[in-house]
Coordinates of C-alpha atoms in Angstrom, one line a residue:
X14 CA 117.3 -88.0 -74.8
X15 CA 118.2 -86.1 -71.6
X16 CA 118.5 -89.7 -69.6
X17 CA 121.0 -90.9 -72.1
X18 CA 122.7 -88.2 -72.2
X19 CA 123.3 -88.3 -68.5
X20 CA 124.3 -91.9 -68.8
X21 CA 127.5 -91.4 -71.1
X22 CA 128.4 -88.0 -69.0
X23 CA 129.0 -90.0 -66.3
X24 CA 130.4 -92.7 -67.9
X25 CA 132.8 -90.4 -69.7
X26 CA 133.5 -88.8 -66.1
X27 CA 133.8 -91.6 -63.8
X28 CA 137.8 -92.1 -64.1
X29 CA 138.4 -88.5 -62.9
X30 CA 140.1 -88.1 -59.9
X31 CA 141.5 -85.0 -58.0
X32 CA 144.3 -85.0 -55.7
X33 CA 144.8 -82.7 -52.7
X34 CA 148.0 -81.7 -50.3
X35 CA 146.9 -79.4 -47.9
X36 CA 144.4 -79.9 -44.5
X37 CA 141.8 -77.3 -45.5
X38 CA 139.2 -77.4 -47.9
X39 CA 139.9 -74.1 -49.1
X40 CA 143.5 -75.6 -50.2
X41 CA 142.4 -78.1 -51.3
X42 CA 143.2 -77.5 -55.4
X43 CA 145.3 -78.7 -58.1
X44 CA 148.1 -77.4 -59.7
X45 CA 146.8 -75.5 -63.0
X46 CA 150.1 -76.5 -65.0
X47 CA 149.2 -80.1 -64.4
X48 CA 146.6 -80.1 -67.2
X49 CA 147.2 -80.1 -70.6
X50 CA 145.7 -77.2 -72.6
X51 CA 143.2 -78.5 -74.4
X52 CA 139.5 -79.1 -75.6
X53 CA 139.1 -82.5 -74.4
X54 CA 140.4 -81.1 -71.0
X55 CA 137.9 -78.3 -70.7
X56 CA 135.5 -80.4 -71.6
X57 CA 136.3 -82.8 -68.7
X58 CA 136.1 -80.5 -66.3
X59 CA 132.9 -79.0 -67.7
X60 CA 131.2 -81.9 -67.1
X61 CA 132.3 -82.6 -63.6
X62 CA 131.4 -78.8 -62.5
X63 CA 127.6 -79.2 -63.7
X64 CA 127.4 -82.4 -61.9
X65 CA 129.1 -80.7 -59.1
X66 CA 126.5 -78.0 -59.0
X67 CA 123.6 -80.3 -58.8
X68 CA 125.4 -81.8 -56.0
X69 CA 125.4 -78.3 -54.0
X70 CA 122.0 -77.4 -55.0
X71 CA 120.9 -80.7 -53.6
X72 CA 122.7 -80.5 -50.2
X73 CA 122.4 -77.0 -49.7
X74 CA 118.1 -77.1 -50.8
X75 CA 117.8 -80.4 -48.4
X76 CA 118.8 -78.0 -45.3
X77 CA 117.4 -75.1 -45.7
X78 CA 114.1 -77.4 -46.6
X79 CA 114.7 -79.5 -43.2
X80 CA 114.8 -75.4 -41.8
X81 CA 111.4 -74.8 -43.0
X82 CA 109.7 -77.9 -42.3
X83 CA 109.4 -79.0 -46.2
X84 CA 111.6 -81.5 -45.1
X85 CA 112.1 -83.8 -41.6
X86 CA 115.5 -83.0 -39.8
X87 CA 116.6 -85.5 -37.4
X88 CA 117.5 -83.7 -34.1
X89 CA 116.0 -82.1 -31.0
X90 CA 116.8 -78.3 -31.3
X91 CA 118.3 -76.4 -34.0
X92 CA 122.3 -76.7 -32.9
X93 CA 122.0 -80.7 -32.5
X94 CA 120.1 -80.6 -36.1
X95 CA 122.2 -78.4 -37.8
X96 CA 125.7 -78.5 -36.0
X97 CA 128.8 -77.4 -37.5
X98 CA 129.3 -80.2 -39.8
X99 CA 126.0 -79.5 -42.0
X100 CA 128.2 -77.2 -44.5
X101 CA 131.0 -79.9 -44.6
X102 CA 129.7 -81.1 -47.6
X103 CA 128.7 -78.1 -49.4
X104 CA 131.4 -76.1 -48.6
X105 CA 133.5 -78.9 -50.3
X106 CA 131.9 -79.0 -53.1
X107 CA 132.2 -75.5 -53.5
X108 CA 135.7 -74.8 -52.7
X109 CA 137.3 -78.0 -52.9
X110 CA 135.3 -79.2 -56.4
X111 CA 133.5 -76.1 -58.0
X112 CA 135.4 -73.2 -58.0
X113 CA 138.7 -75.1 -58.3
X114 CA 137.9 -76.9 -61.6
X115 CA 136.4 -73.6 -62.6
X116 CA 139.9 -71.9 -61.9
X117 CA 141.5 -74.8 -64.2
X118 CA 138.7 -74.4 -66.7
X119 CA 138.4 -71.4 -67.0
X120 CA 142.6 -70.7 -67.6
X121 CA 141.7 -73.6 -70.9
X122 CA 138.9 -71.7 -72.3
X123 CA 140.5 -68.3 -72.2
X124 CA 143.3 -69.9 -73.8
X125 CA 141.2 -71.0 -76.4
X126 CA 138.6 -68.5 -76.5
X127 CA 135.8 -70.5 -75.6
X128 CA 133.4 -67.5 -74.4
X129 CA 130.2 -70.0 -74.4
X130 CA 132.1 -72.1 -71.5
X131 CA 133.4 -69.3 -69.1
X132 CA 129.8 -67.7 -69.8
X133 CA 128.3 -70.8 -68.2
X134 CA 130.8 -71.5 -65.6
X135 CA 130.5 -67.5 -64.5
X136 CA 126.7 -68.1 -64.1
X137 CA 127.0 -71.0 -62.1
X138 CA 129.7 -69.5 -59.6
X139 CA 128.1 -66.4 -59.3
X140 CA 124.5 -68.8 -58.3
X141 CA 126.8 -70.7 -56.3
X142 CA 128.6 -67.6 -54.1
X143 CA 125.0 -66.3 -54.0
X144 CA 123.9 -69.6 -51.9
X145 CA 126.7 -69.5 -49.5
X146 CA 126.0 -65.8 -48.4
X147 CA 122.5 -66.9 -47.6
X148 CA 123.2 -69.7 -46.0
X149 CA 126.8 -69.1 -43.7
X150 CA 127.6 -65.1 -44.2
X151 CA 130.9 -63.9 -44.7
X152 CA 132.9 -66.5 -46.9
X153 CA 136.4 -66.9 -48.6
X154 CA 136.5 -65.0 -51.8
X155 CA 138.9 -62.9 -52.7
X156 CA 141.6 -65.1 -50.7
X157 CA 139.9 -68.6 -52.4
X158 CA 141.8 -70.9 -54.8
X159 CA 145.2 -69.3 -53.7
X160 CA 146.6 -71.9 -51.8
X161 CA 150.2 -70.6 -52.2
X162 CA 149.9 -66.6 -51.8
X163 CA 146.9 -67.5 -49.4
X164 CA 146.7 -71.0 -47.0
X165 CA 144.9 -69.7 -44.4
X166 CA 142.0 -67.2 -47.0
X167 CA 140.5 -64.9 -44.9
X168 CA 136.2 -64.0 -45.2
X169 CA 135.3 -61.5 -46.9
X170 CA 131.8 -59.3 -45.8
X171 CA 128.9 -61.1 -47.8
X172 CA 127.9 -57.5 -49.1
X173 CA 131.1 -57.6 -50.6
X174 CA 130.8 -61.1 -52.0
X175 CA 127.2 -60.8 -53.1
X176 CA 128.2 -57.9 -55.2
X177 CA 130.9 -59.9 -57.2
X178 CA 128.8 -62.3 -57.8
X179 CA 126.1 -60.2 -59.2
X180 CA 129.0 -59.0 -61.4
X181 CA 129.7 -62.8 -62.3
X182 CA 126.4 -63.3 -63.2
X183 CA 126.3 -60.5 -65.3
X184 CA 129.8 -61.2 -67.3
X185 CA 128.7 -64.5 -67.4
X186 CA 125.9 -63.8 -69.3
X187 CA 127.8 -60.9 -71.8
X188 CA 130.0 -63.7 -72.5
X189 CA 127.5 -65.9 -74.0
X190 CA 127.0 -63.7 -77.2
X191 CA 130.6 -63.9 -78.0
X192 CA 132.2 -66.7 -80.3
X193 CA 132.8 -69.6 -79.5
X194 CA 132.0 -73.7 -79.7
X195 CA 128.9 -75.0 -77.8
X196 CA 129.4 -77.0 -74.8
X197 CA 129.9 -80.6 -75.6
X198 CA 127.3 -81.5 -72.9
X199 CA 125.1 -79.3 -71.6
X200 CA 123.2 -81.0 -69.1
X201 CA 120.7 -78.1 -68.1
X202 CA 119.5 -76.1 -71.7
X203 CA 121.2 -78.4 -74.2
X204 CA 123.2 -74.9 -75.5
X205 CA 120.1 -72.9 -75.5
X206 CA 121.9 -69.8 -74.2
X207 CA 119.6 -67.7 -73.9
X208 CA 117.7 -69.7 -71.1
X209 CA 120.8 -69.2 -69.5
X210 CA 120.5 -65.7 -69.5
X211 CA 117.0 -66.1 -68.4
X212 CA 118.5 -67.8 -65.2
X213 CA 121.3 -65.9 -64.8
X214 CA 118.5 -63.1 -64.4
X215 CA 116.1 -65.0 -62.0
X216 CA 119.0 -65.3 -60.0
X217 CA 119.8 -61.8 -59.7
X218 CA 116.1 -61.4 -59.0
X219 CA 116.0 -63.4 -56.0
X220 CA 119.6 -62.1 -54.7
X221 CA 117.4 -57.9 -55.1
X222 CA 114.4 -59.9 -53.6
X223 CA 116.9 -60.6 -50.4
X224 CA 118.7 -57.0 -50.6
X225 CA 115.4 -55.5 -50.5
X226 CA 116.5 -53.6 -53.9
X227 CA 113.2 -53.6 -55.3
X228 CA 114.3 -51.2 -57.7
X229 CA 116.9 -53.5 -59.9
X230 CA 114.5 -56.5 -58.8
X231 CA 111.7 -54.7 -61.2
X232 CA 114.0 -53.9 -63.7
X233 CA 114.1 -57.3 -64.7
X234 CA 110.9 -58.6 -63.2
X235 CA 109.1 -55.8 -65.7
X236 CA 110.4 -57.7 -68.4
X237 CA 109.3 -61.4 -68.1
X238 CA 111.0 -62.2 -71.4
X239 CA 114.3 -61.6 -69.4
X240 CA 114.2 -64.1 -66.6
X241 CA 112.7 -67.5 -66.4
X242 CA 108.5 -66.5 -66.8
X243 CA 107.8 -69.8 -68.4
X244 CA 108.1 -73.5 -67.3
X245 CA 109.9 -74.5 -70.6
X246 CA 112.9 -72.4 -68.9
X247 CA 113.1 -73.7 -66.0
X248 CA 116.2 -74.4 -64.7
X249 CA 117.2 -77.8 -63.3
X250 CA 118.9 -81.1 -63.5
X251 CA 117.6 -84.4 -65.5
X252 CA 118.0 -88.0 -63.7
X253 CA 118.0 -91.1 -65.5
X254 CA 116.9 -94.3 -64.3
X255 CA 120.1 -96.8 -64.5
X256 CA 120.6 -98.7 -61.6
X257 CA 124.2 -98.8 -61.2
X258 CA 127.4 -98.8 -63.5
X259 CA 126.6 -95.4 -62.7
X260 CA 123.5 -95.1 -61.0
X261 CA 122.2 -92.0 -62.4
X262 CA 118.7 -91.6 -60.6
X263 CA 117.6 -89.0 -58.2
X264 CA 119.1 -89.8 -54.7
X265 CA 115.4 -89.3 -53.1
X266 CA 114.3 -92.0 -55.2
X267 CA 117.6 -94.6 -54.1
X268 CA 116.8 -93.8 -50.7
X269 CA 113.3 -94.8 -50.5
X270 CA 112.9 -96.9 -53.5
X271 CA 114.8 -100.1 -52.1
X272 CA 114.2 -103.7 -51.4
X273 CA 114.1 -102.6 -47.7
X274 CA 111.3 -100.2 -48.2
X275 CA 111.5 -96.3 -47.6
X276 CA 115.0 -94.9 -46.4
X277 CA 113.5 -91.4 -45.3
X278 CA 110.5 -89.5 -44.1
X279 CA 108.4 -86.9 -44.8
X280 CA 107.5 -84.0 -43.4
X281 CA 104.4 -84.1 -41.5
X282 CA 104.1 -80.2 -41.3
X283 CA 103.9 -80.5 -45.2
X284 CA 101.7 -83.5 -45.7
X285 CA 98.9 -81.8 -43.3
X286 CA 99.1 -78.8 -44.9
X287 CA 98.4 -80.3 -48.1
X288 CA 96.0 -82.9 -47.0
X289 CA 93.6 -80.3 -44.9
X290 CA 93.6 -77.9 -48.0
X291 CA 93.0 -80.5 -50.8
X292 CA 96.5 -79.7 -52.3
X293 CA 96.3 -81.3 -56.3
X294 CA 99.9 -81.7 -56.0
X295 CA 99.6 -84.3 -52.9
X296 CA 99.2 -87.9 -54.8
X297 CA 102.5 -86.1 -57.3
X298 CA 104.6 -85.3 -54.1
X299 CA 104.0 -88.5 -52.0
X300 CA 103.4 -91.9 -52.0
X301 CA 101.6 -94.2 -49.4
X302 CA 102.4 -97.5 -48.5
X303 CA 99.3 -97.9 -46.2
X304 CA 95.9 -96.2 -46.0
X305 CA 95.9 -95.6 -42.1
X306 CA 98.7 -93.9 -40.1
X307 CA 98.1 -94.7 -36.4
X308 CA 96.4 -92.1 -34.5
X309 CA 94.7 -90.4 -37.5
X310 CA 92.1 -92.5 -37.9
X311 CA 92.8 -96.3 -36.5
X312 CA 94.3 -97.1 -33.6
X313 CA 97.8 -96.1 -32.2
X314 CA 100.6 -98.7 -32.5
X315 CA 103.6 -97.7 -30.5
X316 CA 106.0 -100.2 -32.1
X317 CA 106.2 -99.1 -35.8
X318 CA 104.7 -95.3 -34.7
X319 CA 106.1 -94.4 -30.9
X320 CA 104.5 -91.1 -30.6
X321 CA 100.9 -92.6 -31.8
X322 CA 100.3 -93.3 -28.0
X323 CA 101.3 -90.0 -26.9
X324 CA 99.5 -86.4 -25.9
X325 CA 100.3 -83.4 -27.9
X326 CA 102.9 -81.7 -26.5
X327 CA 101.2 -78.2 -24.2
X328 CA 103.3 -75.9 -26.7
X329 CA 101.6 -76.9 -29.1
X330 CA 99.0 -74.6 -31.1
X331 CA 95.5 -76.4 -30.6
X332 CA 95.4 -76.9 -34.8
X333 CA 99.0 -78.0 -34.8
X334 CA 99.4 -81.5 -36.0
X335 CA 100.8 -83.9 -34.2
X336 CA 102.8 -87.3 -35.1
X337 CA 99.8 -88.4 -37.3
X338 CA 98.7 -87.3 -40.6
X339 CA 95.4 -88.6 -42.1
X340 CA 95.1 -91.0 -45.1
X341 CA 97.9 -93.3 -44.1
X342 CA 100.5 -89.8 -44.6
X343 CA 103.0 -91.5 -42.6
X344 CA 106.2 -89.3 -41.5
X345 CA 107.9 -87.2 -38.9
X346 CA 107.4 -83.9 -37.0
X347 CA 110.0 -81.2 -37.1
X348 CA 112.9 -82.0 -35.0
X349 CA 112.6 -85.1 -33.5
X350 CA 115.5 -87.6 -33.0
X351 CA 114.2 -90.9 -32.6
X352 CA 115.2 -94.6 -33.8
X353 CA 114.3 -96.1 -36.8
X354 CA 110.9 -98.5 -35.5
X355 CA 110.1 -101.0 -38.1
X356 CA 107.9 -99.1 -40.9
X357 CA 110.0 -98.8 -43.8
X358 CA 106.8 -100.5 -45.7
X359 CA 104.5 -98.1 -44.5
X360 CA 106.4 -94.6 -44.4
X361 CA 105.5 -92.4 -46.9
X362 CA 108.0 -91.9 -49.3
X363 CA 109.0 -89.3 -52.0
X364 CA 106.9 -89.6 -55.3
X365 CA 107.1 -89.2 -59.1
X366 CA 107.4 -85.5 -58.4
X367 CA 110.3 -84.4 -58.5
X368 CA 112.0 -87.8 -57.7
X369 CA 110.5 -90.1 -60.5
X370 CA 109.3 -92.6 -58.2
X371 CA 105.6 -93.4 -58.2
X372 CA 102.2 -91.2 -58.7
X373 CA 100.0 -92.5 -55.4
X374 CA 96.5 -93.4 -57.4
X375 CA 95.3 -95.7 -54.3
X376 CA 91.7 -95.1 -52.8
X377 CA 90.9 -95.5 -49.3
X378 CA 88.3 -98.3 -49.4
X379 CA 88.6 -99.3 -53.2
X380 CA 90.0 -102.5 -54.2
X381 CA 90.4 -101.7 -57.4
X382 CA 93.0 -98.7 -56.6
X383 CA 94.9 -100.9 -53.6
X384 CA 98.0 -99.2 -51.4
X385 CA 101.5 -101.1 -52.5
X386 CA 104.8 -100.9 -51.2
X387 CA 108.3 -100.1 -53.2
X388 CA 110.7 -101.5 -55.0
X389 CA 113.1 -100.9 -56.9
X390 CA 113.0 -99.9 -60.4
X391 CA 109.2 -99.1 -59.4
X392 CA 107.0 -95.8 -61.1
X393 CA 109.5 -94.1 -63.0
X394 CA 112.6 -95.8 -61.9
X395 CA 114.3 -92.7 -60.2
X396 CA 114.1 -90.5 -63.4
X397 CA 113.2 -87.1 -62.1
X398 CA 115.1 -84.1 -61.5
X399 CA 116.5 -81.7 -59.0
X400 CA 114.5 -78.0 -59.4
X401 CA 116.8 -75.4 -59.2
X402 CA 115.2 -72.1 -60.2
X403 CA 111.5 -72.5 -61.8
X404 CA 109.3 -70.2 -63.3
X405 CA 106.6 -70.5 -60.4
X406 CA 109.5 -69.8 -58.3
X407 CA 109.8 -66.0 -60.2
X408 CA 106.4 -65.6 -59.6
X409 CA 106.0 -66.6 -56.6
X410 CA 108.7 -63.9 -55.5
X411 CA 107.0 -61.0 -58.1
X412 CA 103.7 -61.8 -55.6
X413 CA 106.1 -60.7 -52.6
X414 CA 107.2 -57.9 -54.2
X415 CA 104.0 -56.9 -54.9
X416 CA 102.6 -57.3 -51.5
X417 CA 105.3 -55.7 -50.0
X418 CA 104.4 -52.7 -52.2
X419 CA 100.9 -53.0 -51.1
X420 CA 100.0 -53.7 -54.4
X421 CA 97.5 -56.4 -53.3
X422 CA 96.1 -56.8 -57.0
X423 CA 99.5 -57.8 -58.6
X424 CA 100.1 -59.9 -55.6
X425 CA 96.7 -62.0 -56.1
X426 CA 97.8 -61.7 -59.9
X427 CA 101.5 -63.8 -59.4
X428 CA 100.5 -66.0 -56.9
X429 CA 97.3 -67.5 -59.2
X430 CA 100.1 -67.5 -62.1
X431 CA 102.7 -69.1 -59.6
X432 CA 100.3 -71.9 -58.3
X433 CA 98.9 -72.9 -62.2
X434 CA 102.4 -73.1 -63.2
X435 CA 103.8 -75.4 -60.3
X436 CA 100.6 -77.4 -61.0
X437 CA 100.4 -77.6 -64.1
X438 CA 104.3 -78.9 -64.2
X439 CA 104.3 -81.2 -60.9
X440 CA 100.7 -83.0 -62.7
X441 CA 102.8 -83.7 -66.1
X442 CA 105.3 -86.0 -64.1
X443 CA 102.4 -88.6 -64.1
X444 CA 103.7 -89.6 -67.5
X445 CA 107.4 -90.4 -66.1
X446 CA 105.1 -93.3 -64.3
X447 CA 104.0 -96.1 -66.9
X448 CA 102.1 -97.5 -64.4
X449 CA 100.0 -94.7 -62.8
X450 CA 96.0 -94.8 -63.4
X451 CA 95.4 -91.2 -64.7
X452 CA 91.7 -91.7 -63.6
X453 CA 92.7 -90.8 -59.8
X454 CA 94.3 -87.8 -60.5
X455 CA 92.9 -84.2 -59.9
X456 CA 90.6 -83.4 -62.4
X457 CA 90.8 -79.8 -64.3
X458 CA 88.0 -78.6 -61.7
X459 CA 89.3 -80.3 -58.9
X460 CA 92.6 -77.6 -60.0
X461 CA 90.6 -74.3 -61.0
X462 CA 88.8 -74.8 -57.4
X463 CA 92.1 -75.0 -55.1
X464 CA 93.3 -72.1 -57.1
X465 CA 90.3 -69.4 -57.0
X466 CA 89.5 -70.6 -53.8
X467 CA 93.2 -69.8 -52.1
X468 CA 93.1 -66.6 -54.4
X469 CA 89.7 -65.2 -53.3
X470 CA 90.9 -66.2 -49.4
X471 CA 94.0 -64.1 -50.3
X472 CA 92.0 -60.8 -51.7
X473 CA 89.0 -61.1 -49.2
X474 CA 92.1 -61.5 -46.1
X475 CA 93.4 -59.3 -44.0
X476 CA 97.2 -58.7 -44.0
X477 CA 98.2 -61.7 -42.1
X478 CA 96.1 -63.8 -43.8
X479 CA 97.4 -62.5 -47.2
X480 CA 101.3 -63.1 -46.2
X481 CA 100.2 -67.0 -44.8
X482 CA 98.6 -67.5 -47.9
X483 CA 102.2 -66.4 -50.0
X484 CA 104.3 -68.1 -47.6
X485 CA 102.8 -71.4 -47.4
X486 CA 102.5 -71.5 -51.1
X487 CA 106.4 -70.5 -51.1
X488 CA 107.1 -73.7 -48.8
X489 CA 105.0 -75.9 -50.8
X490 CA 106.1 -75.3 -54.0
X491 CA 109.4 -75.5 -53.0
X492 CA 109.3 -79.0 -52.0
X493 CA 112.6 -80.7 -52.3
X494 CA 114.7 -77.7 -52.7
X495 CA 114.2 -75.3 -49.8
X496 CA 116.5 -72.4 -50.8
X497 CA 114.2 -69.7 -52.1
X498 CA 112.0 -70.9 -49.3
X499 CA 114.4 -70.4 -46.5
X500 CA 115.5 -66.8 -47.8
X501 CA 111.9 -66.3 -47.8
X502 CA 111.2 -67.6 -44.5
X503 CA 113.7 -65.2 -43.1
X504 CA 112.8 -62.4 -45.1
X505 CA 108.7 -62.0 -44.3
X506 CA 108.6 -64.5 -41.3
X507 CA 105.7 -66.0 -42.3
X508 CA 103.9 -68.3 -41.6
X509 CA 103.2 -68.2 -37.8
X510 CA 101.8 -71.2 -37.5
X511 CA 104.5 -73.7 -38.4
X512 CA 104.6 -77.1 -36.6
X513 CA 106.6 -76.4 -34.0
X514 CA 109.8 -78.3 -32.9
X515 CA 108.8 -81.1 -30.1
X516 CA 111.0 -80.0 -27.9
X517 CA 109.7 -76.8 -26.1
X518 CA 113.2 -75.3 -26.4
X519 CA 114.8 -75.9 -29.2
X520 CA 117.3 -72.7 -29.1
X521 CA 117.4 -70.3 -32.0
X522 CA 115.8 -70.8 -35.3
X523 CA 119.0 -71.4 -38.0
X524 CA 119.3 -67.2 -39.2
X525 CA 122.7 -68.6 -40.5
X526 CA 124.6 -72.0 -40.6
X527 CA 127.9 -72.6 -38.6
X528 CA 131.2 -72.2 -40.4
X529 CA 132.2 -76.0 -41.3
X530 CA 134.0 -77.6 -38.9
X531 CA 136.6 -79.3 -41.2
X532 CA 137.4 -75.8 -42.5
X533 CA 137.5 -73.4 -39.1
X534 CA 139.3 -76.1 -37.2
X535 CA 142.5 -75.9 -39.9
X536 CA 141.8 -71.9 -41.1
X537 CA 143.1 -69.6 -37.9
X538 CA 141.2 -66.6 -40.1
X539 CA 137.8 -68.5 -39.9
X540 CA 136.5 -68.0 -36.7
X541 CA 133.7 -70.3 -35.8
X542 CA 130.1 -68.3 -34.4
X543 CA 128.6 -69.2 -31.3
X544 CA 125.4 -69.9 -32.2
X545 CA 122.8 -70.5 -35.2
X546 CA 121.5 -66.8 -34.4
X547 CA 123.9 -64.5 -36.6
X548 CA 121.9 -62.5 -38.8
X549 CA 123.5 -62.7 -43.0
X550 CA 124.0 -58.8 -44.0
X551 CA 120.4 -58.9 -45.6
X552 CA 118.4 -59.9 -43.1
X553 CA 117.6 -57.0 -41.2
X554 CA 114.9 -58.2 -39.2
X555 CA 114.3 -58.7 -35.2
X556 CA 117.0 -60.9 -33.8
X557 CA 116.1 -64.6 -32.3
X558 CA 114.5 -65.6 -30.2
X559 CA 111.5 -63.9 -30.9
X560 CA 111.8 -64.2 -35.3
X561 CA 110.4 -65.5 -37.0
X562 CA 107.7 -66.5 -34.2
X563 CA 107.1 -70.0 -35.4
X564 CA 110.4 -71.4 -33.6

């Protein structure tokens, strides 16, 4: 149902088109009395700003994840990694797409009281405004989509943005029990509005979390029947699997599922992690091409695997992995810009969780369970989703709260509920493959012994080892979108032992990303910062270098 429904959206969207006159992104909006008033109108922009928002989530949740080693960023320090056209796209998206088709939008649906759309739109802007705070600071608000009165829109403090779109969050969600018609798609809760109150709330949650305002965090957090406590809420976007004419499957999957073999790689800081602590999610997350990666276990082949021939580098932590990940976990270290060898067909690639591609059920040494490379249309043909805001995620940030508070009970509490439910929800993907053999998967004890044992390491640890425990849990379950990861990253600065970058001096870790460099080369009033180490109004901790410690 969801898949089909995808496929006419974007067949019904496909002929939109949006013009532009000015140079900047910010100006970049169309005339409101252009439109005709009505339903079918609203409805046309509706459709484009949810796909819109998927399209931010995505871009902005692959950077922060590249931050925080969930996903491989091509570079050699920080600045050449992130540089100051990593927003461009976002930041688009946002100004140039979002919030103007909301301003166009929302002038329709006042018009013609149609409270359950500006409810939704409100939410999603308010998310949205929320996300560019963390990740860049100060940003255009009260100056955006006023091209006219404003060319040049100046930045507003992020305190000051945060707070309006707290507000947004909250009106949006008032809206939504006054009259009015359903949405004609609703791509996220099919017009179950009160799951969009529940993520309007787990939004708010996460912006308190960041604030440090624990008190309004456990206002809502005390109430799980307010914010997203279950996975049948969870928030996030539905893929399909058509190929083209549109192609609506998740990008992950188009990159790596091709007749050329994988497109990306993986991070080896996660893969380790995962392999070395028996992670059930591992065969859900990833899928081998080969059973041996060079170096870890067979011998090193500098052609397809440079590095496979090379010493750790002395910066290293002794434990640290290196260029080589057992079991044929075939991917990259943090930071490293190097060509593309020829390995596309034995790179590990993105699997049925979240992507939809295919559940890895080969065995080392078993001919009856043989590695295989991709193709397309292979697994679950792409039709997976993007996680935006999931009910592991909640806990997972009640268990910081908790620990903050020294309440290690309640801690130990939300992480075992956080780590069943982004189990329990990444193991029922194995039904989007048809062609996965069930019999390799994780068994129910397999499950029950990962989780007691990380929990009993947690309440038998000492402080440190109690934060590690949270944070590395945080970065795992995060996998593919690295938002609340990254905002948790700065906020604790755990873990310590991250893979480091290769390069002994990679500059600053990313405490906030650099203005765009299409918008502050044509906006005099955005000043461009000198450096990935400016510090977002919420992050009050120790300046870099020096946090967090694993650089």
């Amino acid at each position: 149902m969801k898949n089909n429904l995808i496929f006419l959206f974007l067949l019904t969207i496909s002929g939109l088109t949006f013009t532009s006159c000015e140079t900047s992104d910010l100006d970049l909006l169309n005339d409101p009395n252009t439109l005709t008033t009505n339903q079918a109108e609203l409805d046309r922009l509706m459709n484009q700003i949810q796909l819109d928002f998927n399209s931010f989530v995505r871009a902005m949740g692959s950077s922060s994840g590249q931050a925080v080693r969930i996903d491989y960023g091509f570079g050699t320090t920080y600045s050449d990694t992130f540089d100051s056209g990593e927003m461009n796209g976002p930041w688009s998206t946002a100004y140039q797409s979002l919030y103007s088709n909301m301003l166009l939008a929302e002038g329709i649906a006042t018009e013609i009281e149609e409270n359950k759309y500006l409810g939704v739109m409100k939410i999603l802007k308010g998310y949205t405004l929320l996300t560019m705070v963390d990740f860049i600071g100060d940003i255009p608000f009260s100056q955006a989509t006023q091209p006219v009165e404003f060319p040049t829109p100046v930045a507003d403090p992020g305190a000051e943005v945060y707070a309006a779109a707290l507000g947004l969050l909250t009106d949006g969600s008032n809206l939504l029990n006054e009259p009015g018609n359903n949405l004609a798609v609703d791509l996220y809760y099919n017009n179950d509005f009160s799951k969009w109150k529940k993520a309007a709330n787990t939004f708010k949650m996460q912006a308190y979390l960041n604030m440090g305002d624990m008190s309004s965090f456990n206002t809502i957090a005390n109430d799980p029947s307010s914010y997203i406590s279950s996975t049948s809420d969870d928030f996030q976007f539905y893929y399909g699997s058509n190929v083209t004419d549109p192609d609506t499957r998740n990008p992950d999957y188009s990159n790596d599922y091709t007749v050329n073999g994988g497109g990306d790689y993986r991070s080896n800081w996660l893969m380790n992690e995962m392999v070395q602590s028996n992670d059930p999610r591992l065969r859900y997350y990833f899928f081998r091409q080969t059973s041996c990666t060079p170096g870890a276990g067979c011998p090193a082949e500098p052609g397809p695997l440079p590095c496979s021939n090379t010493a750790k580098p002395n910066h290293y932590l002794g434990s640290m992995v290196y260029c080589a990940v057992e079991n044929g976990y075939w991917g990259r270290d943090h930071l490293v810009a190097a060509g593309i060898p020829p390995d596309t067909f034995r790179r590990t690639v993105v699997g049925v969780y979240p992507a939809g591609g295919l559940f890895d059920d080969a065995v080392i040494g078993d001919s009856s369970h043989p590695f295989q490379s991709v193709s397309v249309g292979a697994g679950g043909g792409g039709a997976g989703i993007t996680p935006i805001m999931l009910a592991s995620w909640a806990d997972l940030m009640k268990a910081e709260a908790a620990l903050k508070a020294n309440n290690t009970g309640s801690a130990a509490g939300f992480l075992q509920a956080a780590m069943q439910k982004s189990i329990s929800k990444v193991a029922s993907f194995i039904s989007v493959d048809p062609t996965a053999d069930s019999s390799v998967a994780p068994t129910s004890n397999a499950i029950s012994n990962y989780i007691n044992g990380m929990v009993s390491s947690f309440n038998s640890g000492s402080a440190d080892v109690k934060w590690t425990i949270l944070a590395k849990q945080s970065l795992i379950g995060h996998y593919t979108n690295g938002i609340g990861a990254y905002n948790m990253y700065r906020r604790t600065g755990y873990p310590h032992d991250l893979q480091f970058a290769v390069d002994p001096n990679p500059g600053p870790f990313v405490r906030s990303f650099f203005y765009p460099n299409n918008e502050s080369t044509t906006n005099d009033n955005i000043v461009q910062k000198d450096g990935l180490n400016t510090q977002v109004f919420w992050d009050t901790n120790p300046p870099s270098p020096g946090f967090p410690v694993a650089n």
